CSV table of C-alpha atoms in Angstrom, one decimal:
chain,number,residue,atom,x,y,z
G,20,MET,CA,-45.6,106.4,121.9
G,21,ARG,CA,-49.1,107.5,122.9
G,22,LEU,CA,-49.5,109.3,126.2
G,23,LYS,CA,-52.5,108.4,128.1
G,24,LEU,CA,-54.1,111.5,129.6
G,25,ASN,CA,-57.2,110.2,131.1
G,26,GLY,CA,-58.6,106.9,132.4
G,27,ARG,CA,-57.7,104.8,135.5
G,28,PHE,CA,-53.9,105.1,135.1
G,29,GLY,CA,-53.9,108.5,133.3
G,30,LEU,CA,-51.5,111.4,134.1
G,31,LEU,CA,-54.3,113.8,135.2
G,32,ASN,CA,-55.4,111.3,137.8
G,33,LYS,CA,-51.9,111.0,139.1
G,34,ILE,CA,-51.5,114.8,139.4
G,35,ARG,CA,-54.8,115.1,141.2
G,36,SER,CA,-53.8,112.5,143.8
G,37,ARG,CA,-50.7,114.4,144.9
G,38,GLY,CA,-50.6,117.1,147.8
G,39,PHE,CA,-52.3,117.2,151.2
G,40,VAL,CA,-55.5,115.3,151.9
G,41,PHE,CA,-57.8,116.4,154.8
G,42,VAL,CA,-56.6,113.9,157.2
G,43,GLU,CA,-52.9,114.9,156.8
G,44,PHE,CA,-54.0,118.6,157.3
G,45,ALA,CA,-56.1,117.7,160.3
G,46,ILE,CA,-52.9,116.2,162.0
G,47,ALA,CA,-50.4,118.8,160.8
G,48,LEU,CA,-52.4,121.9,161.9
G,49,PRO,CA,-52.7,121.0,165.6
G,50,LEU,CA,-49.1,120.0,165.6
G,51,LEU,CA,-48.1,123.4,164.1
G,52,ILE,CA,-50.3,125.3,166.6
G,53,LEU,CA,-48.7,123.5,169.5
G,54,LEU,CA,-45.3,124.1,168.1
G,55,MET,CA,-46.0,127.8,167.7
G,56,TYR,CA,-47.5,128.0,171.0
G,57,GLY,CA,-44.5,126.4,172.7
G,58,LEU,CA,-42.2,128.8,170.9
G,59,GLY,CA,-44.3,131.9,171.8
G,60,ASN,CA,-44.3,130.7,175.4
G,61,VAL,CA,-40.5,130.4,175.5
G,62,SER,CA,-40.2,133.9,173.9
G,63,VAL,CA,-42.4,135.4,176.6
G,64,LYS,CA,-40.6,133.7,179.3
G,65,ILE,CA,-37.4,135.2,177.9
G,66,PHE,CA,-38.8,138.7,177.9
G,67,GLU,CA,-40.0,138.2,181.5
G,68,LEU,CA,-36.6,136.8,182.6
G,69,GLY,CA,-35.0,139.9,181.0
G,70,LYS,CA,-37.2,142.3,182.7
G,71,ILE,CA,-36.5,140.6,186.1
G,72,GLN,CA,-32.8,140.7,185.6
G,73,LEU,CA,-32.8,144.3,184.5
G,74,ALA,CA,-34.8,145.2,187.6
G,75,ASP,CA,-32.3,143.3,189.8
G,76,TYR,CA,-29.4,145.1,188.0
G,77,VAL,CA,-31.1,148.5,188.8
G,78,LEU,CA,-31.5,147.5,192.4
G,79,GLU,CA,-27.9,146.5,192.8
G,80,GLU,CA,-26.7,149.6,190.9
G,81,GLU,CA,-28.7,152.0,193.1
G,82,ALA,CA,-27.8,150.4,196.4
G,83,GLN,CA,-24.1,150.6,195.3
G,84,TYR,CA,-24.5,154.3,194.3
G,85,VAL,CA,-26.1,155.3,197.7
G,86,MET,CA,-23.4,153.4,199.6
G,87,GLU,CA,-20.5,155.0,197.7
G,88,ARG,CA,-22.1,158.3,198.1
G,89,ILE,CA,-22.5,158.0,201.9
G,90,THR,CA,-19.1,156.4,202.6
G,91,HIS,CA,-17.4,159.1,200.3
G,92,LEU,CA,-19.0,161.9,202.3
G,93,ALA,CA,-18.5,160.0,205.7
G,94,ARG,CA,-14.8,159.7,205.0
G,95,ALA,CA,-14.3,163.5,205.1
G,96,ALA,CA,-17.0,164.2,207.7
G,97,LYS,CA,-16.4,165.9,211.1
G,98,GLU,CA,-20.1,165.3,212.2
G,99,ILE,CA,-22.7,162.6,211.4
G,100,LYS,CA,-26.0,162.1,213.0
G,101,PRO,CA,-29.2,160.2,212.3
G,102,LEU,CA,-32.2,162.4,212.0
G,103,ASN,CA,-35.6,161.9,213.7
G,104,ASP,CA,-36.5,159.3,211.2
G,105,SER,CA,-33.8,156.9,211.6
G,106,ASN,CA,-33.5,156.2,207.9
G,107,SER,CA,-32.1,159.7,207.3
G,108,ILE,CA,-28.8,161.1,208.1
G,109,LYS,CA,-27.1,164.4,208.3
G,110,ILE,CA,-23.4,164.7,207.2
G,111,VAL,CA,-21.2,167.7,207.9
G,112,TYR,CA,-18.1,167.2,205.6
G,113,HIS,CA,-15.1,169.0,204.5
G,114,ALA,CA,-15.4,170.7,201.1
G,115,VAL,CA,-13.2,173.2,199.3
G,116,ASP,CA,-15.3,176.0,197.8
G,117,ASN,CA,-13.2,177.9,195.3
G,118,SER,CA,-16.0,179.8,193.6
G,119,GLU,CA,-15.2,183.0,195.4
G,120,ASN,CA,-11.4,182.6,195.5
G,121,PHE,CA,-9.7,183.4,192.3
G,122,TYR,CA,-6.7,185.4,191.9
G,123,THR,CA,-5.6,187.6,188.9
G,124,PHE,CA,-2.1,188.9,188.2
G,125,ASN,CA,-2.9,191.3,185.5
G,126,GLY,CA,-6.3,193.1,185.9
G,127,ASP,CA,-9.3,191.0,184.8
G,128,GLU,CA,-7.8,189.3,181.9
G,129,PRO,CA,-9.3,185.9,181.9
G,130,ALA,CA,-6.2,184.1,180.5
G,131,ASN,CA,-4.3,185.3,183.6
G,132,ARG,CA,-6.8,184.2,186.2
G,133,TYR,CA,-5.7,181.4,188.7
G,134,TRP,CA,-8.1,179.5,190.8
G,135,LEU,CA,-6.8,179.8,194.3
G,136,PHE,CA,-7.8,176.8,196.6
G,137,SER,CA,-8.4,178.0,200.0
G,138,SER,CA,-6.5,176.4,202.7
G,139,GLU,CA,-9.2,177.3,205.3
G,140,ASP,CA,-11.7,174.7,206.2
G,141,VAL,CA,-15.0,174.9,204.3
G,142,TRP,CA,-17.8,172.7,205.6
G,143,GLU,CA,-20.9,171.6,203.7
G,144,THR,CA,-24.0,169.8,205.0
G,145,GLN,CA,-25.5,166.9,203.2
G,146,PHE,CA,-28.7,165.2,204.1
G,147,ILE,CA,-29.4,161.8,203.0
G,148,LEU,CA,-33.1,161.9,203.3
G,149,ALA,CA,-35.7,159.2,203.3
G,150,TYR,CA,-38.8,160.7,201.9
G,151,LYS,CA,-42.1,159.5,200.7
G,152,LYS,CA,-43.3,161.6,197.7
G,153,ASP,CA,-46.9,162.7,197.3
G,154,GLY,CA,-49.1,159.9,195.8
G,155,ARG,CA,-46.5,157.2,196.4
G,156,ASP,CA,-46.7,154.6,199.2
G,157,TYR,CA,-43.0,153.8,199.2
G,158,THR,CA,-39.9,155.6,200.4
G,159,ASN,CA,-36.9,156.8,198.3
G,160,LEU,CA,-33.8,158.5,199.3
G,161,TYR,CA,-32.8,162.1,198.5
G,162,ALA,CA,-29.5,163.8,198.8
G,163,VAL,CA,-30.2,167.4,199.6
G,164,HIS,CA,-28.5,170.4,201.3
G,165,ARG,CA,-31.6,171.6,203.2
G,166,ASN,CA,-34.1,169.4,205.0
G,167,ASP,CA,-36.8,172.0,205.6
G,168,ILE,CA,-38.3,171.9,202.0
G,169,PRO,CA,-39.7,168.9,200.2
G,170,PRO,CA,-37.0,167.4,198.0
G,171,SER,CA,-37.6,166.9,194.4
G,172,ASN,CA,-35.3,164.4,192.6
G,173,PRO,CA,-34.6,161.1,194.4
G,174,ILE,CA,-31.2,159.2,194.1
G,175,THR,CA,-33.0,155.9,194.3
G,176,GLY,CA,-36.2,154.7,192.6
G,177,GLU,CA,-38.1,156.1,189.6
G,178,ASN,CA,-36.1,154.3,187.2
G,179,PHE,CA,-37.8,153.2,184.0
G,180,PHE,CA,-36.1,149.7,184.0
G,181,GLY,CA,-37.1,148.7,187.6
G,182,ASP,CA,-38.4,150.9,190.4
G,183,THR,CA,-37.0,150.6,193.8
G,184,GLN,CA,-37.8,151.5,197.4
G,185,LEU,CA,-35.9,152.0,200.5
G,186,VAL,CA,-36.4,149.5,203.3
G,187,SER,CA,-34.0,150.8,205.9
G,188,LEU,CA,-30.8,152.8,206.2
G,189,GLN,CA,-29.2,152.4,209.6
G,190,CYS,CA,-25.9,154.1,210.7
G,191,GLU,CA,-24.2,153.3,213.9
G,192,LEU,CA,-21.3,155.4,215.1
G,193,ASP,CA,-18.5,154.2,217.1
G,194,GLU,CA,-17.0,157.3,218.5
G,195,SER,CA,-14.1,155.8,220.3
G,196,LYS,CA,-12.9,154.1,217.1
G,197,LYS,CA,-14.2,156.8,214.8
G,198,ILE,CA,-16.0,154.2,212.8
G,199,LEU,CA,-19.4,154.5,211.0
G,200,HIS,CA,-21.2,151.3,210.3
G,201,ILE,CA,-23.7,151.6,207.6
G,202,GLU,CA,-26.4,149.1,206.7
G,203,LEU,CA,-28.7,149.6,203.6
G,204,VAL,CA,-31.6,147.5,202.7
G,205,MET,CA,-33.4,148.3,199.4
G,206,ALA,CA,-36.2,146.3,197.6
G,207,SER,CA,-37.2,146.2,194.0
G,208,LEU,CA,-40.8,147.0,193.2
G,209,VAL,CA,-40.8,144.8,190.1
G,210,THR,CA,-39.3,141.6,191.5
G,211,ASN,CA,-39.8,142.3,195.4
G,212,ASN,CA,-36.1,141.0,195.7
G,213,GLU,CA,-34.2,142.7,198.6
G,214,ILE,CA,-30.6,143.6,198.7
G,215,LYS,CA,-28.8,144.3,202.0
G,216,ILE,CA,-25.3,145.7,202.0
G,217,ALA,CA,-23.3,146.5,205.1
G,218,THR,CA,-19.9,148.2,205.4
G,219,ALA,CA,-17.9,150.5,207.7
G,220,VAL,CA,-16.0,153.6,207.1
G,221,PHE,CA,-13.2,155.1,209.2
G,222,MET,CA,-13.6,159.0,209.7
G,223,PRO,CA,-10.2,160.4,210.6
G,224,GLY,CA,-11.7,164.0,210.8
G,225,LEU,CA,-14.6,163.1,213.1
G,226,GLU,CA,-14.8,165.6,216.0
G,227,VAL,CA,-15.9,163.8,219.2
G,228,PRO,CA,-17.4,166.2,221.7
Z,2,MET,CA,-39.4,120.5,149.7
Z,3,LEU,CA,-41.8,122.9,151.5
Z,4,ASN,CA,-41.6,120.6,154.6
Z,5,VAL,CA,-37.8,120.8,154.7
Z,6,ILE,CA,-38.0,124.7,154.5
Z,7,PHE,CA,-40.5,125.1,157.2
Z,8,LEU,CA,-38.7,122.7,159.5
Z,9,THR,CA,-35.4,124.5,158.9
Z,10,LEU,CA,-37.1,127.9,159.6
Z,11,ILE,CA,-38.7,126.6,162.8
Z,12,THR,CA,-35.5,124.9,164.2
Z,13,SER,CA,-33.4,128.0,163.5
Z,14,LEU,CA,-36.1,130.2,165.3
Z,15,ALA,CA,-36.0,127.9,168.2
Z,16,ALA,CA,-32.2,127.9,168.3
Z,17,THR,CA,-32.1,131.7,168.2
Z,18,ILE,CA,-34.6,131.9,171.2
Z,19,LEU,CA,-32.7,129.4,173.2
Z,20,PHE,CA,-29.3,131.0,172.5
Z,21,ASN,CA,-30.8,134.3,173.5
Z,22,ALA,CA,-32.0,132.8,176.8
Z,23,ALA,CA,-28.6,131.0,177.7
Z,24,PRO,CA,-26.9,134.2,179.0
Z,25,ARG,CA,-29.9,135.3,181.0
Z,26,VAL,CA,-30.0,132.5,183.3
Z,27,HIS,CA,-30.2,133.8,186.8
Z,28,ASN,CA,-26.7,134.5,188.3
Z,29,PRO,CA,-26.3,135.7,191.9
Z,30,GLN,CA,-22.6,136.1,191.4
Z,31,SER,CA,-22.7,139.8,190.9
Z,32,THR,CA,-24.7,140.6,194.0
Z,33,LEU,CA,-22.5,138.4,196.0
Z,34,ARG,CA,-19.4,140.2,194.8
Z,35,LEU,CA,-20.9,143.6,195.6
Z,36,THR,CA,-21.7,142.4,199.1
Z,37,ALA,CA,-18.3,140.9,199.6
Z,38,LEU,CA,-16.6,144.1,198.4
Z,39,TYR,CA,-18.3,146.1,201.1
Z,40,LEU,CA,-17.4,143.5,203.6
Z,41,ALA,CA,-13.7,143.8,202.6
Z,42,ASN,CA,-14.1,147.6,203.1
Z,43,GLU,CA,-15.5,147.1,206.5
Z,44,GLN,CA,-12.4,145.2,207.5
Z,45,PHE,CA,-10.2,147.9,206.0
Z,46,ALA,CA,-12.1,150.6,208.1
Z,47,GLN,CA,-11.4,148.5,211.3
Z,48,LEU,CA,-7.8,148.2,210.4
Z,49,GLU,CA,-7.5,151.9,209.6
Z,50,SER,CA,-8.9,152.7,213.0
Z,51,LEU,CA,-6.4,150.6,214.6
Z,52,ALA,CA,-3.6,152.0,212.6
Z,53,ALA,CA,-4.7,155.6,213.4
Z,54,ALA,CA,-4.6,154.8,217.1
Z,55,GLY,CA,-1.1,153.4,216.7
Z,56,GLU,CA,-2.2,149.8,217.5
Z,57,PRO,CA,-0.9,146.7,215.6
Z,58,LEU,CA,-3.0,145.5,212.7
Z,59,GLN,CA,-4.8,142.3,213.2
Z,60,THR,CA,-5.7,139.5,210.8
Z,61,ASN,CA,-9.0,138.2,212.3
Z,62,PHE,CA,-12.3,139.8,211.1
Z,63,LEU,CA,-13.0,142.9,213.1
Z,64,GLY,CA,-16.3,143.9,211.7
Z,65,LYS,CA,-19.9,142.8,212.8
Z,66,PRO,CA,-20.1,139.1,212.7
Z,67,GLU,CA,-23.8,139.3,211.3
Z,68,ASP,CA,-22.4,140.9,208.2
Z,69,LEU,CA,-20.6,137.8,207.3
Z,70,ILE,CA,-23.9,136.1,206.4
Z,71,THR,CA,-26.1,137.5,203.6
Z,72,GLU,CA,-29.4,136.4,202.0
Z,73,ASN,CA,-28.8,138.4,198.9
Z,74,ALA,CA,-28.4,135.4,196.7
Z,75,GLY,CA,-32.0,134.4,197.5
Z,76,LYS,CA,-34.6,134.9,200.5
Z,77,GLY,CA,-34.2,132.1,202.9
Z,78,LYS,CA,-30.8,130.9,201.3
Z,79,PRO,CA,-28.2,132.3,203.6
Z,80,THR,CA,-24.6,132.6,202.3
Z,81,GLU,CA,-21.8,132.8,204.7
Z,82,PHE,CA,-18.6,134.7,203.7
Z,83,LYS,CA,-15.0,134.0,205.0
Z,84,VAL,CA,-12.7,136.9,205.3
Z,85,THR,CA,-8.9,136.5,205.4
Z,86,THR,CA,-6.5,139.3,206.1
Z,87,GLU,CA,-2.8,139.3,205.1
Z,88,VAL,CA,-0.4,142.0,206.3
Z,89,SER,CA,2.8,142.2,204.6
Z,90,GLY,CA,6.0,144.6,204.5
Z,91,SER,CA,6.9,147.1,207.1
Z,92,ASN,CA,5.3,150.4,208.0
Z,93,PRO,CA,3.5,151.4,205.7
Z,94,TYR,CA,1.9,147.9,205.5
Z,95,GLU,CA,0.3,146.4,202.5
Z,96,VAL,CA,-2.9,144.8,203.5
Z,97,THR,CA,-4.8,142.2,201.4
Z,98,VAL,CA,-8.3,141.3,202.4
Z,99,THR,CA,-9.8,138.2,200.6
Z,100,VAL,CA,-13.4,137.4,200.8
Z,101,THR,CA,-14.5,133.8,199.8
Z,102,LEU,CA,-17.5,131.8,200.4
Z,103,LYS,CA,-17.4,129.5,203.5
Z,104,GLU,CA,-19.0,126.5,201.9
Z,105,GLY,CA,-19.1,125.7,198.1
Z,106,GLY,CA,-17.7,128.8,196.8
Z,107,GLY,CA,-16.1,127.4,193.8
Z,108,ASN,CA,-14.0,130.1,192.3
Z,109,PHE,CA,-15.7,132.9,194.0
Z,110,GLU,CA,-13.1,135.3,195.4
Z,111,VAL,CA,-13.0,139.1,196.0
Z,112,LYS,CA,-9.5,140.5,196.8
Z,113,ALA,CA,-8.9,144.0,197.8
Z,114,LYS,CA,-5.5,145.6,198.6
Z,115,ARG,CA,-4.7,148.8,200.6
Z,116,THR,CA,-1.5,150.5,201.9
Z,117,ILE,CA,-2.1,151.3,205.6
Z,118,TRP,CA,0.4,153.4,207.7
Z,119,VAL,CA,0.3,152.7,211.4
Z,120,ALA,CA,0.8,155.9,213.4
Z,121,GLU,CA,3.9,155.9,215.6
């Protein structure tokens, strides 16, 4: 059998007629671009959504941390008072300080040392301080033992995954019931979402003048 | 053949992106749970105060009524909580505070328990 290579119905002609022609390409390329644009857009939205959710999570977590810290201290407090700036509070609470009180049976041998917990009352002061750091136009909370020097490390804000600011921290003391009502409002600087949590804590050791 | 390969690749890419997005849909449940937990603690504080004074425990909400409404699920979208208190046993009492949503709560529920001794 003779194979016809060239001519009108030749094999080479058939091979040449396969593949994309310009018109097909002109339709396929915009479609591909549109598809890739859509997928890219969805990916960017997902990253944005992730960023927002992470920032909201940080906001919740910081608000909870501050609230836990205040309620924990207030529970053992004998004195609580708001400072001049109503967003700051001073808490004098019961603490056991055993650093100076250890007892040894046999000289100074470390193995025979016993920590002795003092039964005397030891009181510590904690300030939950609202403070605006130099160069920032929003407030963060600081937990410090003295309020006469600028604090350094905030307990809220300055988080890489979502910075936050304090909107308000209000404490209301009901001396007759020995109940402290706390209301904390914080906002995310990434999403501008606000969280407000309120609670109350009973303070059995509160000294009422 | 090439078309089939491309189509498969693009479809699998789209599926991966969408599966990744699914769990990230905004869910206010955790914020509401946090708010509700502190609301339950507010009720416990009030009950402890009553107990310390030797007064009987009450089952109505004793905290601030404005704390029952929150906008944490979205600005301008107030959510109202309902606080239920159950007191069981004898002194010391076992107190259960349940916080649910007043309307359309579905399965939302925060339950907290505490043992409270009433001073005699």
